[in-house]
XYZ file of N, CA, C and O in Angstrom:
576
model
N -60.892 26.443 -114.071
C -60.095 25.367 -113.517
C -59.006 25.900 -112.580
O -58.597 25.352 -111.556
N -58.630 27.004 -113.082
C -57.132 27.183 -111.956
C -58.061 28.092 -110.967
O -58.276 27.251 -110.095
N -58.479 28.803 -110.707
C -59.858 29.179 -109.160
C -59.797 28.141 -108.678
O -58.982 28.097 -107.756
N -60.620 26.683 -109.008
C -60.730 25.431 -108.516
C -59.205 25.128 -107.908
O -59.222 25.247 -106.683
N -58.028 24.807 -108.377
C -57.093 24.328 -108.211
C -56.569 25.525 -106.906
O -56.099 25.013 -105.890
N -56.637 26.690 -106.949
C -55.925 27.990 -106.007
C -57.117 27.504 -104.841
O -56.714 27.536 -103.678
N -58.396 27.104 -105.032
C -59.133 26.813 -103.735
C -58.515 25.712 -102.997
O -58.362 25.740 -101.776
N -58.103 24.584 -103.873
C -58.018 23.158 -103.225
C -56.184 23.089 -102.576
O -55.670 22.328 -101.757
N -55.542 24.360 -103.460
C -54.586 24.307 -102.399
C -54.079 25.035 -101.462
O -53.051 25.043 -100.785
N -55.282 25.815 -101.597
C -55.414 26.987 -100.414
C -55.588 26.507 -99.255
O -54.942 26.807 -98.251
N -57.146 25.146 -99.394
C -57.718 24.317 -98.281
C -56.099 23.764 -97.494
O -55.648 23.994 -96.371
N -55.328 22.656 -99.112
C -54.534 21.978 -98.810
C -53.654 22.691 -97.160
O -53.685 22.352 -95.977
N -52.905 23.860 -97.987
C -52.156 24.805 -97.065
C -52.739 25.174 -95.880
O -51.759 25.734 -95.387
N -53.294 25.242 -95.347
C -54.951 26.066 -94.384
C -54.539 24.569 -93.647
O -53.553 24.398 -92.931
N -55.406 23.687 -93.959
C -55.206 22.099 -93.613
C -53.716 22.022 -92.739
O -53.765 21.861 -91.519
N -52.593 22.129 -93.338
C -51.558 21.732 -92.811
C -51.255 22.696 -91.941
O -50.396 22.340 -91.135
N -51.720 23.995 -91.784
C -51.085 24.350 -91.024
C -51.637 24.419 -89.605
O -51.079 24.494 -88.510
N -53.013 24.366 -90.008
C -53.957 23.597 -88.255
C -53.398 22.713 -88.119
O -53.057 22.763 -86.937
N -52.757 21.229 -88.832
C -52.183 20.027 -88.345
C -50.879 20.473 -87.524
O -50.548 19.875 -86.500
N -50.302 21.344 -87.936
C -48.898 21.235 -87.423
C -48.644 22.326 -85.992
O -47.692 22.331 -85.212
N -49.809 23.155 -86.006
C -50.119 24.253 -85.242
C -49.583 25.177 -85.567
O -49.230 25.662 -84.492
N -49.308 25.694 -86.185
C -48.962 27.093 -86.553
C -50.048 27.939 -86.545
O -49.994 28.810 -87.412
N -50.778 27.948 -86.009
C -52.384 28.573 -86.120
C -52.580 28.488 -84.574
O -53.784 28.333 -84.371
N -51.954 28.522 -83.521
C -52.096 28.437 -82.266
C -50.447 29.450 -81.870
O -49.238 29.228 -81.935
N -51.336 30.584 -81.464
C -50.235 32.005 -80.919
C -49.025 31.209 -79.837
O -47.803 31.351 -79.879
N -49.930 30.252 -78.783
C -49.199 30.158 -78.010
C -48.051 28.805 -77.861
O -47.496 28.346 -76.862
N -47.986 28.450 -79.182
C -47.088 27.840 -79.870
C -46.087 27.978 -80.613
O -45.027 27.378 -80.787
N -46.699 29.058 -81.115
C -45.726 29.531 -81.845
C -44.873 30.903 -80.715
O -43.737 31.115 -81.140
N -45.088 31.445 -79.939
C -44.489 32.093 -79.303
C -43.211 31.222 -78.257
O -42.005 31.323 -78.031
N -44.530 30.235 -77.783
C -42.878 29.282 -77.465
C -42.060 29.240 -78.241
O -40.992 29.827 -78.065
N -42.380 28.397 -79.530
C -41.008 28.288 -80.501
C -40.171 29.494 -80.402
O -38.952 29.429 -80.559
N -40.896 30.783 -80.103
C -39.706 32.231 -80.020
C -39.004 32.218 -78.777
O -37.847 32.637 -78.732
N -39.554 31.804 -77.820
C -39.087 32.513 -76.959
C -37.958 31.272 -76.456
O -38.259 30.190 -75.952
N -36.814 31.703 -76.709
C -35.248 30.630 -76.967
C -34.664 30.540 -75.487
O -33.734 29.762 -75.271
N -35.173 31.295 -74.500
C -34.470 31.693 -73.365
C -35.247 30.912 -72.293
O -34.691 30.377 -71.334
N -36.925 30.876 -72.582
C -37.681 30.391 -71.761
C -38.018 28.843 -71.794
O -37.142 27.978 -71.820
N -39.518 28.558 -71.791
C -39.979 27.330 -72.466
C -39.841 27.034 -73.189
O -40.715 26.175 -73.309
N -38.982 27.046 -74.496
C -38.329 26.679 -75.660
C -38.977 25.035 -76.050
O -38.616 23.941 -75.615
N -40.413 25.502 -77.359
C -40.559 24.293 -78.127
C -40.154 24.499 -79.415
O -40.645 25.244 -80.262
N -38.983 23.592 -79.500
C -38.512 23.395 -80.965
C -39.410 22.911 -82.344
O -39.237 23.018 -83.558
N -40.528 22.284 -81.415
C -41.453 21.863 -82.802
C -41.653 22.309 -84.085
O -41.506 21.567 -85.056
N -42.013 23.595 -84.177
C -42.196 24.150 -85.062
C -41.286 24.396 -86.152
O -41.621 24.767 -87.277
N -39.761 24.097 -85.631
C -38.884 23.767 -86.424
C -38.759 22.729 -87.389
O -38.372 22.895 -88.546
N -39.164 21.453 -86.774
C -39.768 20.339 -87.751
C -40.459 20.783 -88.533
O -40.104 20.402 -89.648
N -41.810 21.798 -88.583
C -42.772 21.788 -89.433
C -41.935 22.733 -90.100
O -41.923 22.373 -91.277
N -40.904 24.221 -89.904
C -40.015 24.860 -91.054
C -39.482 24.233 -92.129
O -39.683 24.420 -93.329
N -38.480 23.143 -91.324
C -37.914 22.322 -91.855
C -38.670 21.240 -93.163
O -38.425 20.921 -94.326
N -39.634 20.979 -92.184
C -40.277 20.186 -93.632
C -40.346 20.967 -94.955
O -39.862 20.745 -96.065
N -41.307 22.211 -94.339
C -41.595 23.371 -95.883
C -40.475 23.871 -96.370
O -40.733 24.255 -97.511
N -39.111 24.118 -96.052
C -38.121 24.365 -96.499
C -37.818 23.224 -97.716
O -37.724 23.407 -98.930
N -37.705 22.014 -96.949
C -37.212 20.757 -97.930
C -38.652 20.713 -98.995
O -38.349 20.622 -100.185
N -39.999 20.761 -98.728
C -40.941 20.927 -99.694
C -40.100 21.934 -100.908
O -39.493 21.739 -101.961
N -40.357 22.719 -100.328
C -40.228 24.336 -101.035
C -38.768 24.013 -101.729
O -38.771 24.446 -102.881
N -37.615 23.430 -101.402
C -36.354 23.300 -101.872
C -36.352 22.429 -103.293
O -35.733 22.726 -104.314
N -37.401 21.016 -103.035
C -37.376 20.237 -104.445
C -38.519 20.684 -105.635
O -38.545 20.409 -106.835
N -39.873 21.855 -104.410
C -40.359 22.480 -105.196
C -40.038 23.213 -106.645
O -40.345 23.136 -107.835
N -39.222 23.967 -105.746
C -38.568 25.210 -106.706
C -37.751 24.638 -107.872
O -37.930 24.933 -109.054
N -36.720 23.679 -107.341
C -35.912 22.921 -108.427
C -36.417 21.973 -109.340
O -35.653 21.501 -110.182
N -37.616 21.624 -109.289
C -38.569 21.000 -110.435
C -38.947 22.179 -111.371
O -38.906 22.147 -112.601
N -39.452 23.586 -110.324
C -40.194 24.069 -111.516
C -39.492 25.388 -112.040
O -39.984 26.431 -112.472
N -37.767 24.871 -111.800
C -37.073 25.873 -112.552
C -36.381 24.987 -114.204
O -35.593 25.466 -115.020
N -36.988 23.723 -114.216
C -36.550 23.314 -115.081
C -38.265 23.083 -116.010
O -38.550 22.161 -116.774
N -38.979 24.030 -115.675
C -40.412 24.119 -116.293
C -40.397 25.359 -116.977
O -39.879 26.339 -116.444
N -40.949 25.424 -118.185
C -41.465 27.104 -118.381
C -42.903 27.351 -118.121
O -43.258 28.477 -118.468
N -43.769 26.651 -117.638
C -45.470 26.333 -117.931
C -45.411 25.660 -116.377
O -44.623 24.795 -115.992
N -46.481 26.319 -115.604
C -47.046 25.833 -114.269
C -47.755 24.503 -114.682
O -48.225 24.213 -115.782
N -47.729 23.954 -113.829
C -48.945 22.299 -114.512
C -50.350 22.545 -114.741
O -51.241 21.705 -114.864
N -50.451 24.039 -114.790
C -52.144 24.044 -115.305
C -52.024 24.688 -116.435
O -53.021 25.078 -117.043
N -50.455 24.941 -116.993
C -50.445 25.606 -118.253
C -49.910 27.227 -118.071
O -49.451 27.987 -118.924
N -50.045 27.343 -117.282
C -49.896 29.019 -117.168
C -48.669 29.588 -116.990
O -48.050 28.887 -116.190
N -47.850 30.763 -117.443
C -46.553 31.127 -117.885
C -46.201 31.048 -116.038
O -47.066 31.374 -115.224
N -44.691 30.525 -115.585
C -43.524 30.637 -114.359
C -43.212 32.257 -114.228
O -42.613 32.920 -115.075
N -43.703 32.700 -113.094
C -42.659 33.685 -112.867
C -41.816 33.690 -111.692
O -42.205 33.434 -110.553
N -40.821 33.950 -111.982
C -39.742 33.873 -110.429
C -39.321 35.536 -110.069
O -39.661 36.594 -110.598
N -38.805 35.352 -109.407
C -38.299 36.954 -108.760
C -36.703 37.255 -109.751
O -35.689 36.575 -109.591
N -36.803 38.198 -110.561
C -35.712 38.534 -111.328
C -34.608 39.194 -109.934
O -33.457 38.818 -110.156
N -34.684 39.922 -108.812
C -33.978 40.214 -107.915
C -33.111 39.001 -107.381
O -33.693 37.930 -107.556
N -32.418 38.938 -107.041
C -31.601 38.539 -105.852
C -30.606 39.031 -104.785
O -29.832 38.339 -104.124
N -30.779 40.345 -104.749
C -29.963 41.477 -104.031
C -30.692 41.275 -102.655
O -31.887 40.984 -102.612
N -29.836 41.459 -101.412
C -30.951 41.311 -100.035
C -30.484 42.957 -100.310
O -29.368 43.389 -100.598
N -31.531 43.557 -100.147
C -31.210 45.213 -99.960
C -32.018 45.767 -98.686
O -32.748 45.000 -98.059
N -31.862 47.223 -98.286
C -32.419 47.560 -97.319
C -34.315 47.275 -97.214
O -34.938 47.090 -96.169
N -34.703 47.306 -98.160
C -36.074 47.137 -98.110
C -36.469 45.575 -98.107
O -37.561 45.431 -97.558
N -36.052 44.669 -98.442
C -35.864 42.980 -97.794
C -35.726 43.051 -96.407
O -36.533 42.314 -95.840
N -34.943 43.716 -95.607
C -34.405 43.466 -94.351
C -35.476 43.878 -93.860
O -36.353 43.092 -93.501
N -35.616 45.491 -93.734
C -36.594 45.988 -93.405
C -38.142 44.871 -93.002
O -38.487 44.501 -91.880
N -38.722 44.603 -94.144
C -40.115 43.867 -94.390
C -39.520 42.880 -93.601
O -40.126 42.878 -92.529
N -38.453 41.871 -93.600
C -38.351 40.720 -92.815
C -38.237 41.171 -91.477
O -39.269 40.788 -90.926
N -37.348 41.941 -90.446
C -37.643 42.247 -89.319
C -39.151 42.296 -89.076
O -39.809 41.554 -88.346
N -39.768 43.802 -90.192
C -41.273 44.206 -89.429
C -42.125 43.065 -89.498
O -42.816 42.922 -88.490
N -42.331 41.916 -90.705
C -42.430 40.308 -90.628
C -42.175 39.951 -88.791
O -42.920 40.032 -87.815
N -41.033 39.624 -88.945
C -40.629 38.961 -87.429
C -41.526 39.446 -86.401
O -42.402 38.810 -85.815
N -41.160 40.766 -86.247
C -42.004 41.402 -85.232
C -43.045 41.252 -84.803
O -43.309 41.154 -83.605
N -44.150 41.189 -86.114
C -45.086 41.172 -86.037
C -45.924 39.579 -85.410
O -47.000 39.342 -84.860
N -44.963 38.905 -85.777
C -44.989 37.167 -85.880
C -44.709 37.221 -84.305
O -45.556 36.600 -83.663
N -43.904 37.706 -83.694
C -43.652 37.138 -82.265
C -44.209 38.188 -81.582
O -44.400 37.916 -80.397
N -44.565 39.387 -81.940
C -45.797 39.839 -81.134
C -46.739 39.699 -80.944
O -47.141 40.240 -79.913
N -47.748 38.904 -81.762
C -48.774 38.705 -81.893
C -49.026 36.963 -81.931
O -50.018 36.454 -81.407
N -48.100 36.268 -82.544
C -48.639 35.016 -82.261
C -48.668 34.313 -83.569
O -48.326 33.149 -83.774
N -49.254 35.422 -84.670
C -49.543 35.194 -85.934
C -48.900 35.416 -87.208
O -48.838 36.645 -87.247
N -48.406 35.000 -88.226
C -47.953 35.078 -89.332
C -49.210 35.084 -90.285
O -50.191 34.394 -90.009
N -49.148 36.092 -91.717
C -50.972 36.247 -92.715
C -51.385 34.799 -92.829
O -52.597 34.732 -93.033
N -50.788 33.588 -92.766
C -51.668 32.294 -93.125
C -52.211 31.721 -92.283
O -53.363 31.314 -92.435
N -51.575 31.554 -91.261
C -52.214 31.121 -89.717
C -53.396 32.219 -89.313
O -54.537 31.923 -88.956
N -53.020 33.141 -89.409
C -54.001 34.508 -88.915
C -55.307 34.127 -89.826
O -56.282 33.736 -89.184
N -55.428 34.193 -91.149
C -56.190 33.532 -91.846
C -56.792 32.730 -91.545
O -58.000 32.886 -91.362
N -56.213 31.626 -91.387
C -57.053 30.057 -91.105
C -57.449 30.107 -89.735
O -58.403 29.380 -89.457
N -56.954 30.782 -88.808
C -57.321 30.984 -87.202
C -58.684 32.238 -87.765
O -59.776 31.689 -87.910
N -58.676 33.262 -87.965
C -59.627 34.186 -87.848
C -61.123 33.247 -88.502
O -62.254 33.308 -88.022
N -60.530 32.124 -90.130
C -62.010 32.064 -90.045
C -62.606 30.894 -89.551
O -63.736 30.572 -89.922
N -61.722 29.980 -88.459
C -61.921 29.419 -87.213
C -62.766 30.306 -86.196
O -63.283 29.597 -85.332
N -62.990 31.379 -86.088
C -63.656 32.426 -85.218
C -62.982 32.402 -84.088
O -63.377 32.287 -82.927
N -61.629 32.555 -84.658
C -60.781 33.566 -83.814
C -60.592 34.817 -83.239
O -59.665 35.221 -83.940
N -60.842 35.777 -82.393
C -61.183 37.063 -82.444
C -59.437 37.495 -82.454
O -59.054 37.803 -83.582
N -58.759 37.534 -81.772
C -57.329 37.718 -81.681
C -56.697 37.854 -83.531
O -56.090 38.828 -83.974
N -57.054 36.633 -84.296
C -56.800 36.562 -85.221
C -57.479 37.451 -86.367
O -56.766 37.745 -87.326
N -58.851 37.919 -86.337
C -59.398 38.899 -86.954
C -58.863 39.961 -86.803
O -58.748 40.686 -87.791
N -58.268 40.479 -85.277
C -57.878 41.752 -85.290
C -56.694 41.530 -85.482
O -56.047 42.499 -85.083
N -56.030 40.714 -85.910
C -54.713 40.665 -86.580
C -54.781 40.658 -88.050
O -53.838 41.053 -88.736
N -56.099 40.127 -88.639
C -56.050 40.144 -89.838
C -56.398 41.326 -90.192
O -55.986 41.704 -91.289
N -57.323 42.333 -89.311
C -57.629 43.689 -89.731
C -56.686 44.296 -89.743
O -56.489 44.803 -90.847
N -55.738 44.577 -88.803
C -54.461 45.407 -88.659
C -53.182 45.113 -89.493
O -52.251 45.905 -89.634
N -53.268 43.819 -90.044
C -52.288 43.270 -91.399
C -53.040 43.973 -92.433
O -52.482 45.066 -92.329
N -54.042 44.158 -93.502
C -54.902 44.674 -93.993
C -54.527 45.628 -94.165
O -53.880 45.903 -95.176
N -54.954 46.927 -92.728
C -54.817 48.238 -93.225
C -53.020 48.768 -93.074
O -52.532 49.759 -93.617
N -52.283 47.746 -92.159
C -50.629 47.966 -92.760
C -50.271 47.933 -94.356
O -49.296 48.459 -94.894
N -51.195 47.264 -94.901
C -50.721 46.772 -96.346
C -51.579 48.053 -96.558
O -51.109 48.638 -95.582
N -52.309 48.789 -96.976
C -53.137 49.704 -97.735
C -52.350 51.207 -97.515
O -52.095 52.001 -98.420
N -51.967 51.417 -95.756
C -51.306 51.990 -95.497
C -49.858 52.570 -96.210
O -49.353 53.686 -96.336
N -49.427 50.987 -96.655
C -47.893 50.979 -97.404
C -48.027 51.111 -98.705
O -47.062 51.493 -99.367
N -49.357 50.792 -99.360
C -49.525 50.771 -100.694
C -49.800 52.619 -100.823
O -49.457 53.323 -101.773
N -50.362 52.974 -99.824
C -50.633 54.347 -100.103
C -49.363 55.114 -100.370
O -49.016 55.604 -101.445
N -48.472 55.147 -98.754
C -47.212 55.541 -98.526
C -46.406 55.411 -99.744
O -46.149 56.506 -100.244
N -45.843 54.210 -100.485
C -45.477 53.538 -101.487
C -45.769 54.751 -102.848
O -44.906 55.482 -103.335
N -46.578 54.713 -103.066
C -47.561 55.170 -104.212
C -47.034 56.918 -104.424
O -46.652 57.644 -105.341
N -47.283 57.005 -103.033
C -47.087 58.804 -102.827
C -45.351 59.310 -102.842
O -44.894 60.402 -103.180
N -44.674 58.167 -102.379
C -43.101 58.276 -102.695
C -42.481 58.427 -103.710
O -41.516 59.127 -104.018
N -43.541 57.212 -104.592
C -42.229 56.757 -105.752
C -43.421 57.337 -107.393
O -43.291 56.978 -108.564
N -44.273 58.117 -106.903
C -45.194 59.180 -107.827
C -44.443 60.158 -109.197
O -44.176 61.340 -108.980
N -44.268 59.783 -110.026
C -43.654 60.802 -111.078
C -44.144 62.166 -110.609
O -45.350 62.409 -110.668
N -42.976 63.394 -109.980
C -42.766 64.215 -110.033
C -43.934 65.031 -111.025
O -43.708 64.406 -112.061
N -44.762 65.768 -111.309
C -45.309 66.606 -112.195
C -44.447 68.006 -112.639
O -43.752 68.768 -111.968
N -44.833 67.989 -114.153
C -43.859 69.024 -114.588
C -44.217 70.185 -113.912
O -45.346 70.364 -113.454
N -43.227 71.046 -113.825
C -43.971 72.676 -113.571
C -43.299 73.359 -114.697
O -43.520 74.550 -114.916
């Protein structure tokens, strides 16, 4: 049942975000570019998921059990530290260089997007890349 439910609001999410365009580079690059052709649109569609996401969260902090039953977890952090900043810039970057953010890139690539595949390939091996990097950093020392 919860596979079923992670599909239908995967579609759901996928769905809205072709409606609103966020799945179109050259829309969303307007929305960046503040100096030039400046379309604010996409601000409406932030704005909405913000206010979603705002009464979201405050329903299901007064839950201990997701509605399919399954244990809440939230982020025990709340520190913005150097490695938040970090990921949100290389985030940004990546978002107004390319056009794409991982959900749009997603729902555009399996639209048969080619732009978006090779964004989804190169998101991919950044993440495997960092999981490696990651891994090899923070490795317990071996005794000698």
């Amino acid at each position: 049942m919860n596979r079923i439910t992670e599909f239908f609001v995967g579609l759901l999410f996928g769905l809205g975000l072709l409606l609103s365009g966020m799945t179109d580079p050259a829309k969303v690059l307007g929305f960046l570019d503040l100096f030039g052709t400046w379309d604010p649109s996409l601000a409406f569609v932030m704005g909405g998921a913000i206010a979603v996401g705002f009464f979201a969260f405050a329903l299901a902090r007064k839950r201990t059990t997701n509605f399919l039953g399954g244990a809440l977890h939230f982020p025990k952090s709340t520190q913005i530290d150097k490695r938040l900043v970090l990921g949100g810039l290389t985030f940004g970057a990546g978002w107004g260089l390319a056009g794409f953010c991982p959900g749009p890139g997603i729902v555009s690539m399996a639209s048969g997007e080619v732009k978006a595949a090779v964004f989804v390939a190169a998101m991919v091996v950044g993440m495997v890349l960092y999981e490696v990097a990651d891994r090899t950093l923070h490795r317990p020392q071996a005794a000698h």
